[in-house]
Tab-separated table of N, CA and C in Angstrom:
chain	number	residue	atom	x	y	z
A	979	MET	N	-12.319	2.389	7.888
A	979	MET	CA	-12.122	0.914	7.363
A	979	MET	C	-10.675	0.830	6.625
A	980	THR	N	-9.924	-0.192	7.005
A	980	THR	CA	-8.810	-0.394	6.234
A	980	THR	C	-9.179	-1.324	5.157
A	981	ASN	N	-8.202	-1.397	4.192
A	981	ASN	CA	-8.541	-2.473	3.055
A	981	ASN	C	-8.583	-3.925	3.626
A	982	GLN	N	-9.576	-4.658	3.196
A	982	GLN	CA	-9.805	-6.037	3.511
A	982	GLN	C	-9.378	-6.820	2.206
A	983	THR	N	-8.375	-7.943	2.624
A	983	THR	CA	-7.951	-8.814	1.431
A	983	THR	C	-9.033	-9.937	1.572
A	984	LEU	N	-9.534	-10.106	0.303
A	984	LEU	CA	-10.595	-11.183	0.098
A	984	LEU	C	-10.088	-12.574	-0.332
A	985	LEU	N	-10.225	-13.518	0.563
A	985	LEU	CA	-9.841	-14.942	0.341
A	985	LEU	C	-10.822	-15.859	0.628
A	986	PRO	N	-11.628	-16.462	-0.477
A	986	PRO	CA	-12.703	-17.264	-0.131
A	986	PRO	C	-12.251	-18.559	0.611
A	987	PRO	N	-13.132	-19.095	1.586
A	987	PRO	CA	-12.749	-20.244	2.423
A	987	PRO	C	-12.205	-21.467	1.476
A	988	GLY	N	-11.168	-22.051	1.915
A	988	GLY	CA	-10.759	-23.175	1.374
A	988	GLY	C	-9.779	-22.838	0.108
A	989	TRP	N	-9.684	-21.678	-0.362
A	989	TRP	CA	-8.895	-21.260	-1.373
A	989	TRP	C	-7.354	-21.117	-0.878
A	990	LYS	N	-6.354	-21.605	-1.767
A	990	LYS	CA	-4.860	-21.510	-1.417
A	990	LYS	C	-4.564	-19.963	-1.427
A	991	ARG	N	-3.808	-19.526	-0.525
A	991	ARG	CA	-3.434	-18.056	-0.499
A	991	ARG	C	-2.539	-17.907	-1.564
A	992	PRO	N	-2.908	-16.719	-2.433
A	992	PRO	CA	-1.881	-16.481	-3.508
A	992	PRO	C	-0.599	-15.892	-3.170
A	993	LYS	N	0.221	-15.925	-4.019
A	993	LYS	CA	1.707	-15.461	-3.600
A	993	LYS	C	1.851	-14.237	-4.608
A	994	GLY	N	2.075	-12.990	-3.818
A	994	GLY	CA	2.504	-11.848	-4.580
A	994	GLY	C	1.375	-10.966	-4.988
A	995	TYR	N	0.170	-11.389	-4.785
A	995	TYR	CA	-1.045	-10.697	-5.156
A	995	TYR	C	-2.229	-11.174	-4.309
A	996	ALA	N	-3.346	-10.505	-4.373
A	996	ALA	CA	-4.592	-10.701	-3.792
A	996	ALA	C	-5.498	-11.076	-4.703
A	997	ASN	N	-6.520	-12.063	-4.328
A	997	ASN	CA	-7.745	-12.288	-5.168
A	997	ASN	C	-8.615	-11.158	-5.319
A	998	GLY	N	-8.714	-10.335	-4.315
A	998	GLY	CA	-9.619	-9.495	-4.284
A	998	GLY	C	-9.312	-8.445	-3.009
A	999	ILE	N	-9.827	-7.175	-3.142
A	999	ILE	CA	-9.660	-6.182	-1.973
A	999	ILE	C	-10.959	-5.549	-1.912
A	1000	ALA	N	-11.443	-5.227	-0.592
A	1000	ALA	CA	-12.611	-4.373	-0.348
A	1000	ALA	C	-12.101	-3.226	0.307
A	1001	ALA	N	-12.542	-2.035	0.061
A	1001	ALA	CA	-11.875	-0.892	0.482
A	1001	ALA	C	-13.063	0.289	0.378
A	1002	ARG	N	-12.983	1.201	1.280
A	1002	ARG	CA	-13.783	2.343	1.313
A	1002	ARG	C	-13.000	3.696	1.428
A	1003	GLY	N	-13.324	4.690	0.689
A	1003	GLY	CA	-12.529	6.011	0.807
A	1003	GLY	C	-12.517	6.593	-0.450
A	1004	THR	N	-11.497	7.507	-0.563
A	1004	THR	CA	-11.295	8.327	-1.854
A	1004	THR	C	-10.547	7.490	-2.868
A	1005	MET	N	-11.104	7.312	-3.962
A	1005	MET	CA	-10.426	6.500	-5.017
A	1005	MET	C	-9.362	7.474	-5.722
A	1006	VAL	N	-8.252	6.761	-6.050
A	1006	VAL	CA	-7.254	7.512	-6.833
A	1006	VAL	C	-6.924	6.574	-7.991
A	1007	PHE	N	-6.926	7.250	-9.276
A	1007	PHE	CA	-6.521	6.245	-10.498
A	1007	PHE	C	-5.283	6.930	-11.053
A	1008	THR	N	-4.400	6.119	-11.481
A	1008	THR	CA	-3.334	6.502	-12.284
A	1008	THR	C	-3.657	6.082	-13.846
A	1009	ALA	N	-2.978	6.836	-14.797
A	1009	ALA	CA	-3.057	6.395	-16.071
A	1009	ALA	C	-2.118	5.342	-16.247
A	1010	GLY	N	-1.826	4.775	-17.469
A	1010	GLY	CA	-0.897	3.826	-17.757
A	1010	GLY	C	0.426	4.505	-17.515
A	1011	VAL	N	1.178	3.978	-16.710
A	1011	VAL	CA	2.547	4.599	-16.317
A	1011	VAL	C	3.607	3.812	-16.799
A	1012	VAL	N	4.529	4.352	-17.600
A	1012	VAL	CA	5.728	3.643	-18.043
A	1012	VAL	C	6.942	3.901	-17.514
A	1013	GLY	N	8.036	3.284	-17.847
A	1013	GLY	CA	9.247	3.457	-16.973
A	1013	GLY	C	10.304	4.506	-17.582
A	1014	TRP	N	9.602	5.758	-17.720
A	1014	TRP	CA	10.485	6.823	-18.076
A	1014	TRP	C	10.446	7.858	-16.879
A	1015	ASP	N	11.490	8.750	-16.764
A	1015	ASP	CA	11.481	9.691	-15.836
A	1015	ASP	C	10.782	11.034	-16.194
A	1016	GLY	N	10.771	12.126	-15.326
A	1016	GLY	CA	10.049	13.367	-15.609
A	1016	GLY	C	10.423	14.025	-16.892
A	1017	ASN	N	11.522	13.590	-17.357
A	1017	ASN	CA	11.926	14.183	-18.740
A	1017	ASN	C	11.662	13.289	-20.004
A	1018	GLU	N	10.903	12.192	-19.720
A	1018	GLU	CA	10.524	11.141	-20.590
A	1018	GLU	C	11.582	10.395	-21.178
A	1019	GLN	N	12.672	10.128	-20.350
A	1019	GLN	CA	13.864	9.314	-20.737
A	1019	GLN	C	13.645	8.037	-20.040
A	1020	PHE	N	13.552	6.937	-20.948
A	1020	PHE	CA	13.395	5.605	-20.296
A	1020	PHE	C	14.570	5.104	-19.448
A	1021	ALA	N	14.262	4.479	-18.491
A	1021	ALA	CA	15.280	3.766	-17.643
A	1021	ALA	C	15.975	2.831	-18.502
A	1022	GLU	N	17.328	2.677	-18.477
A	1022	GLU	CA	18.079	1.621	-19.181
A	1022	GLU	C	18.296	0.551	-18.293
A	1023	GLY	N	18.219	-0.676	-18.875
A	1023	GLY	CA	18.449	-1.930	-18.198
A	1023	GLY	C	17.439	-2.918	-18.303
A	1024	GLY	N	16.623	-2.807	-19.306
A	1024	GLY	CA	15.563	-3.682	-19.558
A	1024	GLY	C	14.256	-3.540	-18.744
A	1025	ILE	N	13.435	-4.623	-18.640
A	1025	ILE	CA	12.158	-4.672	-18.105
A	1025	ILE	C	12.245	-4.252	-16.587
A	1026	ALA	N	13.153	-4.951	-15.814
A	1026	ALA	CA	13.261	-4.624	-14.432
A	1026	ALA	C	13.575	-3.140	-14.129
A	1027	ALA	N	14.390	-2.682	-14.791
A	1027	ALA	CA	14.871	-1.176	-14.630
A	1027	ALA	C	13.508	-0.172	-14.986
A	1028	GLN	N	12.901	-0.567	-15.927
A	1028	GLN	CA	11.702	0.153	-16.238
A	1028	GLN	C	10.630	-0.107	-15.172
A	1029	PHE	N	10.442	-1.220	-14.683
A	1029	PHE	CA	9.598	-1.565	-13.517
A	1029	PHE	C	9.809	-0.585	-12.301
A	1030	ARG	N	11.191	-0.536	-11.969
A	1030	ARG	CA	11.584	0.205	-10.860
A	1030	ARG	C	11.118	1.640	-11.056
A	1031	GLN	N	11.356	2.135	-12.320
A	1031	GLN	CA	10.968	3.526	-12.538
A	1031	GLN	C	9.505	3.760	-12.419
A	1032	ILE	N	8.698	2.720	-12.948
A	1032	ILE	CA	7.300	2.869	-12.873
A	1032	ILE	C	6.815	3.008	-11.532
A	1033	LEU	N	7.334	2.180	-10.527
A	1033	LEU	CA	7.011	2.273	-9.188
A	1033	LEU	C	7.267	3.611	-8.608
A	1034	HIS	N	8.364	4.142	-8.852
A	1034	HIS	CA	8.877	5.485	-8.329
A	1034	HIS	C	7.746	6.519	-8.900
A	1035	ASN	N	7.442	6.377	-10.301
A	1035	ASN	CA	6.359	7.317	-10.785
A	1035	ASN	C	5.048	7.095	-10.183
A	1036	THR	N	4.581	5.925	-10.048
A	1036	THR	CA	3.373	5.663	-9.496
A	1036	THR	C	3.238	6.217	-8.138
A	1037	LEU	N	4.144	5.885	-7.151
A	1037	LEU	CA	4.309	6.499	-5.871
A	1037	LEU	C	4.147	8.015	-5.746
A	1038	ALA	N	4.916	8.677	-6.718
A	1038	ALA	CA	4.765	10.098	-6.782
A	1038	ALA	C	3.475	10.607	-7.218
A	1039	ILE	N	2.802	9.963	-8.200
A	1039	ILE	CA	1.434	10.298	-8.509
A	1039	ILE	C	0.440	10.055	-7.439
A	1040	LEU	N	0.532	8.808	-6.855
A	1040	LEU	CA	-0.303	8.686	-5.692
A	1040	LEU	C	-0.174	9.680	-4.530
A	1041	ALA	N	1.046	10.091	-4.201
A	1041	ALA	CA	1.317	11.024	-3.212
A	1041	ALA	C	0.734	12.366	-3.486
A	1042	GLU	N	0.368	12.804	-4.713
A	1042	GLU	CA	-0.344	14.025	-5.036
A	1042	GLU	C	-1.592	13.937	-4.551
A	1043	ALA	N	-2.206	12.786	-4.179
A	1043	ALA	CA	-3.566	12.674	-3.782
A	1043	ALA	C	-3.619	12.266	-2.185
A	1044	GLY	N	-2.407	12.161	-1.635
A	1044	GLY	CA	-2.212	11.793	-0.193
A	1044	GLY	C	-2.313	10.196	-0.067
A	1045	ALA	N	-2.022	9.622	-1.151
A	1045	ALA	CA	-2.001	8.082	-1.142
A	1045	ALA	C	-0.626	7.520	-0.939
A	1046	ARG	N	-0.571	6.379	-0.227
A	1046	ARG	CA	0.706	5.652	-0.211
A	1046	ARG	C	0.560	4.213	-0.761
A	1047	ALA	N	1.736	3.643	-0.652
A	1047	ALA	CA	1.740	2.275	-1.240
A	1047	ALA	C	0.747	1.348	-0.554
A	1048	GLU	N	0.403	1.493	0.692
A	1048	GLU	CA	-0.567	0.529	1.474
A	1048	GLU	C	-1.895	0.855	0.981
A	1049	HIS	N	-2.241	1.819	0.304
A	1049	HIS	CA	-3.459	2.251	-0.254
A	1049	HIS	C	-3.775	1.653	-1.546
A	1050	ILE	N	-2.728	1.092	-2.279
A	1050	ILE	CA	-2.955	0.472	-3.500
A	1050	ILE	C	-3.878	-0.780	-3.505
A	1051	VAL	N	-5.062	-0.831	-4.201
A	1051	VAL	CA	-5.960	-1.884	-4.138
A	1051	VAL	C	-5.956	-2.787	-5.509
A	1052	ARG	N	-5.401	-2.163	-6.527
A	1052	ARG	CA	-5.522	-2.805	-7.833
A	1052	ARG	C	-4.488	-2.359	-8.699
A	1053	MET	N	-3.706	-3.293	-9.472
A	1053	MET	CA	-2.716	-2.949	-10.433
A	1053	MET	C	-2.918	-3.876	-11.616
A	1054	THR	N	-2.812	-3.230	-12.776
A	1054	THR	CA	-2.789	-4.016	-14.063
A	1054	THR	C	-1.498	-3.778	-14.711
A	1055	TRP	N	-0.706	-4.869	-14.994
A	1055	TRP	CA	0.532	-4.669	-15.633
A	1055	TRP	C	0.478	-5.191	-17.095
A	1056	TYR	N	0.776	-4.346	-18.053
A	1056	TYR	CA	0.947	-4.846	-19.423
A	1056	TYR	C	2.409	-4.985	-19.805
A	1057	VAL	N	2.824	-6.162	-20.399
A	1057	VAL	CA	4.183	-6.385	-20.626
A	1057	VAL	C	4.235	-6.875	-22.190
A	1058	THR	N	5.236	-6.500	-22.858
A	1058	THR	CA	5.392	-6.766	-24.301
A	1058	THR	C	6.117	-8.079	-24.533
A	1059	ASP	N	6.733	-8.634	-23.487
A	1059	ASP	CA	7.556	-9.965	-23.674
A	1059	ASP	C	7.227	-10.752	-22.375
A	1060	ARG	N	6.460	-11.779	-22.454
A	1060	ARG	CA	6.176	-12.650	-21.112
A	1060	ARG	C	7.410	-13.256	-20.748
A	1061	ASP	N	8.335	-13.890	-21.631
A	1061	ASP	CA	9.484	-14.471	-21.326
A	1061	ASP	C	10.377	-13.573	-20.704
A	1062	ALA	N	10.518	-12.348	-21.106
A	1062	ALA	CA	11.448	-11.500	-20.440
A	1062	ALA	C	10.976	-10.913	-19.166
A	1063	TYR	N	9.633	-10.864	-18.853
A	1063	TYR	CA	9.055	-10.644	-17.624
A	1063	TYR	C	9.416	-11.731	-16.767
A	1064	VAL	N	9.103	-12.967	-17.097
A	1064	VAL	CA	9.316	-14.207	-16.233
A	1064	VAL	C	10.750	-14.234	-15.832
A	1065	ALA	N	11.695	-14.015	-16.769
A	1065	ALA	CA	13.175	-13.945	-16.590
A	1065	ALA	C	13.564	-12.954	-15.583
A	1066	ALA	N	12.834	-11.924	-15.440
A	1066	ALA	CA	13.182	-10.769	-14.492
A	1066	ALA	C	12.522	-10.786	-13.300
A	1067	LEU	N	11.643	-11.786	-13.052
A	1067	LEU	CA	10.909	-11.813	-11.833
A	1067	LEU	C	11.612	-11.583	-10.437
A	1068	GLY	N	12.899	-12.112	-10.406
A	1068	GLY	CA	13.722	-11.962	-9.145
A	1068	GLY	C	13.896	-10.487	-8.973
A	1069	GLU	N	14.205	-9.809	-10.074
A	1069	GLU	CA	14.590	-8.309	-9.846
A	1069	GLU	C	13.298	-7.437	-9.717
A	1070	ILE	N	12.312	-7.893	-10.353
A	1070	ILE	CA	11.104	-7.153	-10.286
A	1070	ILE	C	10.424	-7.366	-8.810
A	1071	GLY	N	10.513	-8.555	-8.351
A	1071	GLY	CA	9.960	-8.894	-6.872
A	1071	GLY	C	10.795	-8.029	-5.974
A	1072	ALA	N	12.173	-8.017	-6.124
A	1072	ALA	CA	12.946	-7.181	-5.090
A	1072	ALA	C	12.722	-5.752	-5.184
A	1073	ALA	N	12.440	-5.292	-6.397
A	1073	ALA	CA	12.204	-3.790	-6.395
A	1073	ALA	C	10.815	-3.519	-5.826
A	1074	TYR	N	9.809	-4.505	-6.079
A	1074	TYR	CA	8.440	-4.293	-5.512
A	1074	TYR	C	8.491	-4.206	-4.064
A	1075	ARG	N	9.248	-5.247	-3.409
A	1075	ARG	CA	9.384	-5.279	-1.961
A	1075	ARG	C	9.960	-4.130	-1.329
A	1076	GLU	N	11.076	-3.548	-2.049
A	1076	GLU	CA	11.797	-2.400	-1.537
A	1076	GLU	C	10.887	-1.246	-1.710
A	1077	LEU	N	10.113	-0.955	-2.678
A	1077	LEU	CA	9.469	0.210	-2.826
A	1077	LEU	C	8.037	0.184	-2.463
A	1078	ILE	N	7.283	-0.939	-2.473
A	1078	ILE	CA	5.899	-1.025	-2.117
A	1078	ILE	C	5.692	-1.847	-0.725
A	1079	GLY	N	6.721	-2.715	-0.457
A	1079	GLY	CA	6.678	-3.515	0.839
A	1079	GLY	C	5.955	-4.915	0.463
A	1080	ARG	N	5.544	-5.493	1.557
A	1080	ARG	CA	4.842	-6.688	1.301
A	1080	ARG	C	3.318	-6.539	1.406
A	1081	HIS	N	2.890	-5.564	0.664
A	1081	HIS	CA	1.484	-5.179	0.404
A	1081	HIS	C	1.166	-5.639	-0.881
A	1082	TYR	N	0.287	-6.620	-1.083
A	1082	TYR	CA	-0.125	-7.281	-2.374
A	1082	TYR	C	-1.573	-7.018	-2.639
A	1083	PRO	N	-1.933	-6.028	-3.582
A	1083	PRO	CA	-3.145	-5.774	-4.166
A	1083	PRO	C	-3.644	-6.759	-5.048
A	1084	ALA	N	-4.872	-6.737	-5.541
A	1084	ALA	CA	-5.365	-7.415	-6.590
A	1084	ALA	C	-4.615	-7.030	-7.814
A	1085	MET	N	-4.104	-8.068	-8.616
A	1085	MET	CA	-3.288	-7.808	-9.700
A	1085	MET	C	-3.549	-8.629	-10.956
A	1086	ALA	N	-3.174	-8.185	-12.107
A	1086	ALA	CA	-3.219	-8.861	-13.345
A	1086	ALA	C	-2.069	-8.434	-14.143
A	1087	VAL	N	-1.385	-9.535	-14.850
A	1087	VAL	CA	-0.354	-9.061	-15.678
A	1087	VAL	C	-0.751	-9.652	-17.131
A	1088	VAL	N	-0.772	-8.831	-18.164
A	1088	VAL	CA	-1.286	-9.140	-19.478
A	1088	VAL	C	-0.090	-8.911	-20.449
A	1089	GLU	N	0.064	-9.937	-21.326
A	1089	GLU	CA	1.090	-9.781	-22.447
A	1089	GLU	C	0.239	-9.062	-23.562
A	1090	VAL	N	0.933	-8.037	-24.100
A	1090	VAL	CA	0.330	-7.289	-25.253
A	1090	VAL	C	1.421	-7.244	-26.411
A	1091	ALA	N	0.809	-7.061	-27.690
A	1091	ALA	CA	1.713	-7.101	-28.688
A	1091	ALA	C	2.592	-5.844	-28.791
A	1092	ALA	N	2.244	-4.725	-28.274
A	1092	ALA	CA	3.024	-3.606	-28.226
A	1092	ALA	C	2.472	-2.533	-27.270
A	1093	LEU	N	3.139	-1.463	-26.870
A	1093	LEU	CA	2.716	-0.335	-26.108
A	1093	LEU	C	2.918	0.758	-26.998
A	1094	VAL	N	2.162	1.901	-26.716
A	1094	VAL	CA	2.067	3.015	-27.587
A	1094	VAL	C	3.569	3.739	-27.657
A	1095	GLU	N	4.093	3.739	-26.535
A	1095	GLU	CA	5.459	4.277	-26.332
A	1095	GLU	C	6.397	3.134	-26.774
A	1096	ARG	N	7.196	3.367	-27.893
A	1096	ARG	CA	7.955	2.176	-28.482
A	1096	ARG	C	8.823	1.583	-27.716
A	1097	GLU	N	9.624	2.409	-26.687
A	1097	GLU	CA	10.624	1.896	-25.903
A	1097	GLU	C	10.059	1.267	-24.695
A	1098	ALA	N	8.770	1.446	-24.391
A	1098	ALA	CA	8.173	0.798	-23.303
A	1098	ALA	C	8.087	-0.755	-23.294
A	1099	LEU	N	8.575	-1.437	-22.292
A	1099	LEU	CA	8.500	-2.741	-22.173
A	1099	LEU	C	7.360	-3.279	-21.203
A	1100	ILE	N	7.019	-2.336	-20.342
A	1100	ILE	CA	5.842	-2.578	-19.389
A	1100	ILE	C	5.158	-1.263	-19.078
A	1101	GLU	N	3.943	-1.427	-18.712
A	1101	GLU	CA	3.120	-0.278	-18.501
A	1101	GLU	C	2.159	-0.720	-17.421
A	1102	ILE	N	1.875	0.186	-16.424
A	1102	ILE	CA	1.151	-0.310	-15.249
A	1102	ILE	C	0.005	0.739	-14.967
A	1103	GLU	N	-1.138	0.246	-14.681
A	1103	GLU	CA	-2.356	1.100	-14.194
A	1103	GLU	C	-2.604	0.752	-12.733
A	1104	THR	N	-2.795	1.827	-11.867
A	1104	THR	CA	-2.849	1.465	-10.559
A	1104	THR	C	-4.174	2.233	-10.024
A	1105	ILE	N	-4.915	1.576	-9.022
A	1105	ILE	CA	-5.929	2.189	-8.273
A	1105	ILE	C	-5.719	2.128	-6.894
A	1106	ALA	N	-5.853	3.171	-6.144
A	1106	ALA	CA	-5.624	3.226	-4.766
A	1106	ALA	C	-6.868	3.787	-4.122
A	1107	VAL	N	-7.104	3.536	-2.851
A	1107	VAL	CA	-8.279	4.032	-2.043
A	1107	VAL	C	-7.642	4.532	-0.724
A	1108	VAL	N	-7.835	5.809	-0.449
A	1108	VAL	CA	-7.312	6.489	0.742
A	1108	VAL	C	-8.527	6.519	1.732
A	1109	PRO	N	-8.203	5.797	2.746
A	1109	PRO	CA	-9.295	5.685	3.789
A	1109	PRO	C	-9.927	7.033	4.308
A	1110	ASP	N	-11.290	7.029	4.433
A	1110	ASP	CA	-12.042	8.356	4.873
A	1110	ASP	C	-11.563	8.723	6.352
């Protein structure tokens, strides 16, 4: 079974995310991933640069379990500054489409007071399901 996007009848189609996903297979979970490289050096250039690094990191983690971008079913994004996030949406969207494509899982974006890593502007948890 491939992932099934859930859209109740009569609902407007969401842009950039899915209301829900049904999937069957091996579940793969990432920890909260921040925008640093393998040497724990944060990407410079603000939230969009950290976001791009997070996607690279996330895809590398998923690949260890044989998962690819199209297997992502859920992402939860934690941002420390909603206004900075909204201001960077153009760059964030471009990075997302470049690295993930036009695959839109169920998503939530939550503004938080701070993240444990002081330099982190964004942290993302991801769930993927690799089909059986």
